[in-house]
Amino acid sequence: MGYLRYQLFVGIVLSTLSIRAQYQVNGVIKDSLSTLMFANVIVTNQDNQIITGATTDEGGTFNFFIDKGNYKITISLLGYSEWVKPLVVDGDINLGIIIMNENVSNLKEVSVTAQKTVFERKVDRFIFNVENSIVSKGFNGLDAIKFAPRVNQNSETLSIIGKNTVVVMVNNKVLNITGSTLDTYLKLLRSDNIKKIEVITSPSAKFDAQGRKGVINIVLKNSKGFDGSATAGYVQRSLPNYNISSLATFSTEKLTVQLSLSPNKENRRFDLDNNFIFQEIKRNSDVLRVNNNESIFGNIDLDYQISKSTQFGFILNGNFSNTSELTKSKTYYSQLISQKIDSTLSLPSKDRSDNDY
């Protein structure tokens, strides 16, 4: 075939990229004297559905990201009149300083309802009383957590501002799951069943001796009887994909048992066509790769109240997954001038891995 004098590589990669721009909205909330902490900032659409929200930090500041569109923003805090304005988003918006006016006419009501406060601050933690808030119904657990103080709402993963990592607990028991598995479990929880969310910024040494971790403890309501929820999703690309999540809870006066199950299947297909041109020969390679990932996550959570001060419980998590890859490739060698095929090479292969833990 002689010496190789030149080589031409032609690669064709087909891909789709979907970009959905979001814009940042921020501001500072104050009264006539100082900044206001724990003010609720809620954004609704034209159908009055809640789209997103935030709570102000120690400096009275808030920020969130939202898609382009027309909305209504409502800011509320116990003892102050609501601040309501239309919000037109077509770029980043700085609302500046927003002044809240005290609601003097409702001082009596404030003194009566103060025991049902939404936010509390203690030495080592912030407490978000979900059952007293606007997210008490119709939200999943992951969305409800994002309304809690010190939780980073703009992070892709669950995080606490100023902390490197987060430990998540339910009823004071650690969930030993992370990433997408943790997100799936939290989405199964309903805000209707959550009493409060504790954001512990100074946990005990058993969690973090160096002070770099934060803890989020979800306290569920002690409701009696049977309750359940289920969600399902289906995505059709070149191959079908689906995910199903289910949660069931049974409670008596002393016993609470919670079961969750989440099967998922993801398929991806890749096609690649490579052409190599040599001095006298042309080589064409067609490669088909199909990746298949199937997984099932299961969880059992049991609590038994032995006495008012003693409780026994445990959490069992299981994740079963298998991944397979099927590759088929065909390579054709042909004369460059006549285009006559000299030979064909086929290389099928299949790999599989199972992971149970």
Short mmCIF file of C-alpha atoms in Angstrom, two decimals:
data_model
loop_
_atom_site.label_atom_id
_atom_site.label_comp_id
_atom_site.label_asym_id
_atom_site.label_seq_id
_atom_site.Cartn_x
_atom_site.Cartn_y
_atom_site.Cartn_z
CA MET A 1 0.00 0.00 0.00
CA GLY A 2 3.10 2.21 0.20
CA TYR A 3 3.87 4.93 2.65
CA LEU A 4 1.07 6.91 4.19
CA ARG A 5 1.29 10.37 2.68
CA TYR A 6 -1.84 11.97 3.99
CA GLN A 7 -4.79 11.16 6.14
CA LEU A 8 -8.17 12.82 6.22
CA PHE A 9 -10.47 12.25 9.14
CA VAL A 10 -14.08 13.19 8.81
CA GLY A 11 -16.17 12.88 11.98
CA ILE A 12 -19.84 13.50 12.10
CA VAL A 13 -21.34 14.04 15.52
CA LEU A 14 -25.04 14.75 15.77
CA SER A 15 -26.27 16.20 19.02
CA THR A 16 -29.06 18.35 20.30
CA LEU A 17 -28.63 21.01 22.94
CA SER A 18 -31.53 22.60 24.72
CA ILE A 19 -30.80 25.83 26.60
CA ARG A 20 -33.41 27.35 28.82
CA ALA A 21 -32.29 30.75 30.08
CA GLN A 22 -33.09 31.74 33.64
CA TYR A 23 -32.64 35.16 35.14
CA GLN A 24 -31.68 36.22 38.65
CA VAL A 25 -33.96 38.37 40.80
CA ASN A 26 -32.66 39.84 44.07
CA GLY A 27 -33.38 42.56 46.60
CA VAL A 28 -33.20 43.67 50.22
CA ILE A 29 -36.17 43.88 52.61
CA LYS A 30 -36.24 46.41 55.45
CA ASP A 31 -38.61 48.26 57.72
CA SER A 32 -38.08 51.81 58.99
CA LEU A 33 -35.30 50.70 61.35
CA SER A 34 -33.42 47.67 60.06
CA THR A 35 -33.29 44.76 57.63
CA LEU A 36 -35.86 41.97 58.06
CA MET A 37 -34.92 38.32 58.40
CA PHE A 38 -37.22 35.37 57.52
CA ALA A 39 -39.54 37.36 55.23
CA ASN A 40 -41.36 35.16 52.70
CA VAL A 41 -40.85 36.00 49.03
CA ILE A 42 -43.29 34.16 46.77
CA VAL A 43 -43.59 34.36 42.97
CA THR A 44 -46.82 33.22 41.28
CA ASN A 45 -47.89 33.03 37.64
CA GLN A 46 -51.01 34.46 36.04
CA ASP A 47 -53.01 31.42 37.27
CA ASN A 48 -51.88 32.19 40.84
CA GLN A 49 -49.75 29.03 40.97
CA ILE A 50 -46.56 29.26 43.04
CA ILE A 51 -43.52 29.13 40.73
CA THR A 52 -40.68 29.75 43.16
CA GLY A 53 -39.85 31.53 46.37
CA ALA A 54 -37.20 32.48 48.89
CA THR A 55 -36.69 33.66 52.45
CA THR A 56 -34.51 36.57 53.49
CA ASP A 57 -31.25 35.95 55.35
CA GLU A 58 -29.71 37.82 58.28
CA GLY A 59 -29.05 40.84 56.07
CA GLY A 60 -32.60 40.93 54.69
CA THR A 61 -31.43 39.86 51.24
CA PHE A 62 -33.05 37.34 48.92
CA ASN A 63 -32.39 36.01 45.44
CA PHE A 64 -33.81 33.38 43.12
CA PHE A 65 -33.66 32.31 39.48
CA ILE A 66 -36.71 32.20 37.23
CA ASP A 67 -37.66 31.85 33.56
CA LYS A 68 -38.64 34.77 31.36
CA GLY A 69 -42.31 35.72 31.79
CA ASN A 70 -44.95 37.77 33.61
CA TYR A 71 -45.44 37.06 37.31
CA LYS A 72 -46.61 38.49 40.62
CA ILE A 73 -44.26 38.83 43.58
CA THR A 74 -45.62 38.83 47.13
CA ILE A 75 -43.53 39.57 50.22
CA SER A 76 -44.99 38.84 53.65
CA LEU A 77 -43.86 38.77 57.26
CA LEU A 78 -45.84 38.45 60.47
CA GLY A 79 -46.74 41.92 61.78
CA TYR A 80 -46.24 43.69 58.42
CA SER A 81 -48.56 44.52 55.52
CA GLU A 82 -48.03 42.40 52.40
CA TRP A 83 -45.95 43.91 49.60
CA VAL A 84 -47.40 42.87 46.22
CA LYS A 85 -46.17 43.95 42.78
CA PRO A 86 -46.25 42.64 39.20
CA LEU A 87 -42.92 41.16 38.09
CA VAL A 88 -41.96 41.19 34.39
CA VAL A 89 -38.83 39.10 33.82
CA ASP A 90 -36.84 39.49 30.61
CA GLY A 91 -33.40 39.79 32.21
CA ASP A 92 -31.67 39.97 35.57
CA ILE A 93 -33.54 42.23 38.02
CA ASN A 94 -32.35 44.00 41.14
CA LEU A 95 -35.39 45.19 43.07
CA GLY A 96 -33.21 47.25 45.40
CA ILE A 97 -34.42 48.07 48.91
CA ILE A 98 -38.04 47.16 49.64
CA ILE A 99 -39.62 48.85 52.67
CA MET A 100 -42.22 46.87 54.63
CA ASN A 101 -44.80 48.76 56.68
CA GLU A 102 -45.88 47.55 60.11
CA ASN A 103 -49.51 46.47 60.29
CA VAL A 104 -50.48 48.34 63.46
CA SER A 105 -54.18 47.47 63.17
CA ASN A 106 -53.41 43.75 63.55
CA LEU A 107 -51.13 43.90 66.60
CA LYS A 108 -53.67 41.99 68.69
CA GLU A 109 -53.85 39.29 66.06
CA VAL A 110 -50.06 39.14 65.95
CA SER A 111 -49.79 38.56 69.67
CA VAL A 112 -52.33 35.73 69.44
CA THR A 113 -50.80 33.95 66.43
CA ALA A 114 -47.14 34.46 67.29
CA GLN A 115 -47.03 30.92 68.70
CA LYS A 116 -47.61 29.66 65.14
CA THR A 117 -44.52 31.33 63.68
CA VAL A 118 -43.11 30.02 60.42
CA PHE A 119 -39.42 30.46 61.25
CA GLU A 120 -37.51 30.07 64.49
CA ARG A 121 -33.86 30.60 65.26
CA LYS A 122 -32.00 28.73 67.98
CA VAL A 123 -28.34 28.62 68.99
CA ASP A 124 -27.40 25.77 66.64
CA ARG A 125 -30.20 25.70 64.08
CA PHE A 126 -32.92 27.36 62.04
CA ILE A 127 -36.40 25.83 62.19
CA PHE A 128 -38.86 26.06 59.30
CA ASN A 129 -42.37 25.15 60.55
CA VAL A 130 -43.74 23.81 57.29
CA GLU A 131 -47.22 23.16 58.69
CA ASN A 132 -47.62 26.92 59.40
CA SER A 133 -46.29 28.07 56.01
CA ILE A 134 -47.57 28.60 52.50
CA VAL A 135 -45.89 25.37 51.38
CA SER A 136 -47.86 23.23 53.84
CA LYS A 137 -49.84 21.68 50.96
CA GLY A 138 -49.10 20.70 47.39
CA PHE A 139 -45.28 20.59 47.46
CA ASN A 140 -42.85 17.70 47.52
CA GLY A 141 -40.20 17.40 50.20
CA LEU A 142 -37.31 18.60 48.03
CA ASP A 143 -39.16 21.78 47.05
CA ALA A 144 -40.20 22.43 50.66
CA ILE A 145 -36.59 22.21 51.84
CA LYS A 146 -35.59 24.97 49.44
CA PHE A 147 -37.82 27.39 51.38
CA ALA A 148 -35.91 26.73 54.60
CA PRO A 149 -33.38 29.34 55.85
CA ARG A 150 -29.70 28.89 54.88
CA VAL A 151 -30.53 26.34 52.17
CA ASN A 152 -28.92 27.27 48.87
CA GLN A 153 -31.87 27.42 46.47
CA ASN A 154 -29.72 28.03 43.38
CA SER A 155 -27.47 25.00 43.80
CA GLU A 156 -27.96 21.95 41.57
CA THR A 157 -27.43 19.73 44.60
CA LEU A 158 -28.87 20.09 48.09
CA SER A 159 -26.55 22.36 50.08
CA ILE A 160 -26.41 24.72 53.05
CA ILE A 161 -24.78 28.11 52.63
CA GLY A 162 -21.30 28.05 54.19
CA LYS A 163 -21.11 24.24 54.48
CA ASN A 164 -19.16 21.83 52.28
CA THR A 165 -21.49 18.85 52.66
CA VAL A 166 -24.97 18.09 53.96
CA VAL A 167 -26.28 15.20 56.05
CA VAL A 168 -30.03 14.58 55.61
CA MET A 169 -32.12 13.00 58.37
CA VAL A 170 -35.77 12.05 58.70
CA ASN A 171 -37.12 12.04 62.25
CA ASN A 172 -33.54 12.25 63.58
CA LYS A 173 -32.36 9.20 61.60
CA VAL A 174 -29.63 9.64 58.97
CA LEU A 175 -30.47 8.81 55.36
CA ASN A 176 -27.37 7.07 53.96
CA ILE A 177 -28.17 8.02 50.37
CA THR A 178 -26.89 10.83 48.16
CA GLY A 179 -27.22 12.38 44.72
CA SER A 180 -30.14 11.50 42.47
CA THR A 181 -31.25 8.70 44.82
CA LEU A 182 -31.66 11.23 47.64
CA ASP A 183 -33.53 13.62 45.34
CA THR A 184 -35.91 10.85 44.31
CA TYR A 185 -36.67 9.97 47.92
CA LEU A 186 -37.25 13.59 48.97
CA LYS A 187 -39.58 14.17 46.04
CA LEU A 188 -41.73 11.30 47.30
CA LEU A 189 -42.33 13.09 50.60
CA ARG A 190 -45.32 15.45 50.62
CA SER A 191 -45.27 18.77 52.40
CA ASP A 192 -48.72 17.87 53.76
CA ASN A 193 -46.97 15.25 55.93
CA ILE A 194 -44.02 17.40 57.04
CA LYS A 195 -44.24 19.14 60.40
CA LYS A 196 -40.99 21.08 60.29
CA ILE A 197 -37.53 21.20 58.73
CA GLU A 198 -34.51 21.89 60.92
CA VAL A 199 -31.39 23.34 59.30
CA ILE A 200 -28.62 22.59 61.80
CA THR A 201 -25.61 24.79 61.07
CA SER A 202 -23.64 23.75 64.19
CA PRO A 203 -24.16 19.98 64.53
CA SER A 204 -22.63 17.89 67.30
CA ALA A 205 -19.19 16.32 66.95
CA LYS A 206 -20.69 12.94 66.01
CA PHE A 207 -21.66 14.49 62.67
CA ASP A 208 -18.72 16.80 62.12
CA ALA A 209 -15.72 17.40 64.34
CA GLN A 210 -14.33 20.06 61.97
CA GLY A 211 -17.47 22.13 61.53
CA ARG A 212 -17.67 21.71 57.75
CA LYS A 213 -20.94 19.79 57.56
CA GLY A 214 -24.52 20.92 57.91
CA VAL A 215 -27.52 18.80 58.83
CA ILE A 216 -31.08 18.96 57.51
CA ASN A 217 -33.57 17.11 59.71
CA ILE A 218 -37.08 16.55 58.33
CA VAL A 219 -39.65 15.98 61.07
CA LEU A 220 -42.80 14.26 59.83
CA LYS A 221 -46.26 14.64 61.31
CA ASN A 222 -47.45 11.83 63.55
CA SER A 223 -50.66 11.18 61.63
CA LYS A 224 -52.54 7.90 62.06
CA GLY A 225 -53.71 5.54 59.35
CA PHE A 226 -52.53 4.83 55.83
CA ASP A 227 -51.17 7.38 53.37
CA GLY A 228 -49.43 7.02 50.03
CA SER A 229 -48.21 8.83 46.92
CA ALA A 230 -46.87 7.88 43.50
CA THR A 231 -45.33 9.65 40.52
CA ALA A 232 -44.38 8.45 37.05
CA GLY A 233 -42.44 9.94 34.17
CA TYR A 234 -41.86 8.85 30.55
CA VAL A 235 -39.40 10.32 28.05
CA GLN A 236 -39.22 9.21 24.43
CA ARG A 237 -35.93 9.89 22.68
CA SER A 238 -34.53 7.46 20.14
CA LEU A 239 -35.28 4.87 22.84
CA PRO A 240 -37.90 4.95 25.63
CA ASN A 241 -37.01 5.97 29.20
CA TYR A 242 -39.17 5.90 32.33
CA ASN A 243 -39.10 6.45 36.08
CA ILE A 244 -41.66 5.49 38.72
CA SER A 245 -41.66 6.49 42.38
CA SER A 246 -44.01 5.33 45.13
CA LEU A 247 -44.26 5.92 48.87
CA ALA A 248 -46.59 4.32 51.44
CA THR A 249 -46.91 5.13 55.15
CA PHE A 250 -48.81 3.33 57.89
CA SER A 251 -49.04 4.87 61.36
CA THR A 252 -50.63 4.01 64.69
CA GLU A 253 -50.30 5.77 68.03
CA LYS A 254 -46.86 4.22 68.63
CA LEU A 255 -45.77 2.59 65.35
CA THR A 256 -44.89 4.22 62.02
CA VAL A 257 -43.76 2.23 58.98
CA GLN A 258 -42.78 3.85 55.70
CA LEU A 259 -42.00 2.01 52.46
CA SER A 260 -40.70 3.53 49.22
CA LEU A 261 -39.86 1.95 45.86
CA SER A 262 -38.45 3.64 42.76
CA PRO A 263 -37.69 1.67 39.56
CA ASN A 264 -35.97 3.54 36.71
CA LYS A 265 -34.85 2.69 33.21
CA GLU A 266 -32.66 4.81 30.95
CA ASN A 267 -31.64 3.95 27.39
CA ARG A 268 -29.25 5.90 25.19
CA ARG A 269 -28.23 5.32 21.57
CA PHE A 270 -25.17 6.70 19.81
CA ASP A 271 -24.42 6.49 16.06
CA LEU A 272 -20.99 7.34 14.71
CA ASP A 273 -19.74 7.37 11.13
CA ASN A 274 -15.99 7.72 10.47
CA ASN A 275 -14.26 8.03 7.09
CA PHE A 276 -10.51 7.67 6.65
CA ILE A 277 -8.97 8.36 3.22
CA PHE A 278 -5.52 7.02 2.47
CA GLN A 279 -3.44 7.13 -0.69
CA GLU A 280 -5.28 4.35 -2.51
CA ILE A 281 -7.80 3.02 0.00
CA LYS A 282 -10.84 4.43 1.77
CA ARG A 283 -11.94 3.07 5.16
CA ASN A 284 -15.50 3.64 6.38
CA SER A 285 -16.60 2.68 9.93
CA ASP A 286 -20.20 2.59 11.16
CA VAL A 287 -20.53 2.26 14.95
CA LEU A 288 -23.78 1.74 16.85
CA ARG A 289 -23.64 1.90 20.66
CA VAL A 290 -26.66 1.32 22.93
CA ASN A 291 -26.36 1.94 26.68
CA ASN A 292 -29.00 0.53 29.01
CA ASN A 293 -29.26 1.34 32.71
CA GLU A 294 -31.91 -0.21 34.96
CA SER A 295 -32.14 0.45 38.70
CA ILE A 296 -34.49 -0.02 41.64
CA PHE A 297 -34.19 1.93 44.88
CA GLY A 298 -36.03 0.71 47.97
CA ASN A 299 -36.36 2.12 51.48
CA ILE A 300 -37.92 0.88 54.74
CA ASP A 301 -38.26 3.30 57.67
CA LEU A 302 -39.65 2.07 61.02
CA ASP A 303 -40.25 4.01 64.24
CA TYR A 304 -41.68 2.74 67.52
CA GLN A 305 -42.46 5.06 70.44
CA ILE A 306 -41.61 3.09 73.56
CA SER A 307 -42.37 6.01 75.88
CA LYS A 308 -42.57 9.80 75.73
CA SER A 309 -38.79 10.05 76.04
CA THR A 310 -37.70 6.81 74.33
CA GLN A 311 -37.99 5.90 70.68
CA PHE A 312 -36.68 2.96 68.67
CA GLY A 313 -36.29 2.96 64.91
CA PHE A 314 -34.19 2.06 61.88
CA ILE A 315 -33.84 2.81 58.18
CA LEU A 316 -32.92 0.21 55.55
CA ASN A 317 -31.89 1.35 52.06
CA GLY A 318 -31.27 -0.83 49.03
CA ASN A 319 -30.16 0.04 45.52
CA PHE A 320 -30.02 -2.57 42.76
CA SER A 321 -28.76 -1.63 39.33
CA ASN A 322 -27.36 -3.19 36.18
CA THR A 323 -25.74 -1.48 33.25
CA SER A 324 -25.18 -2.97 29.83
CA GLU A 325 -23.58 -1.69 26.66
CA LEU A 326 -24.10 -3.16 23.21
CA THR A 327 -21.70 -2.12 20.48
CA LYS A 328 -21.90 -3.06 16.82
CA SER A 329 -19.32 -1.83 14.35
CA LYS A 330 -18.75 -2.49 10.66
CA THR A 331 -15.68 -1.40 8.77
CA TYR A 332 -15.52 -1.31 4.97
CA TYR A 333 -12.29 -1.10 2.94
CA SER A 334 -12.70 0.06 -0.65
CA GLN A 335 -10.60 1.23 -3.57
CA LEU A 336 -10.43 5.00 -3.60
CA ILE A 337 -10.91 5.35 -7.37
CA SER A 338 -13.28 2.49 -8.20
CA GLN A 339 -15.11 2.53 -4.82
CA LYS A 340 -15.09 -1.27 -4.98
CA ILE A 341 -15.29 -2.87 -1.53
CA ASP A 342 -12.27 -5.04 -0.80
CA SER A 343 -13.28 -6.38 2.62
CA THR A 344 -15.68 -5.98 5.51
CA LEU A 345 -14.97 -6.35 9.24
CA SER A 346 -17.78 -6.74 11.85
CA LEU A 347 -17.03 -6.45 15.59
CA PRO A 348 -20.05 -6.93 17.88
CA SER A 349 -19.52 -6.73 21.67
CA LYS A 350 -21.62 -6.65 24.81
CA ASP A 351 -20.64 -5.62 28.33
CA ARG A 352 -22.73 -5.90 31.52
CA SER A 353 -22.21 -4.87 35.14
CA ASP A 354 -24.42 -5.42 38.20
CA ASN A 355 -24.30 -3.35 41.38
CA ASP A 356 -26.24 -4.21 44.53
CA TYR A 357 -25.85 -2.28 47.78
#
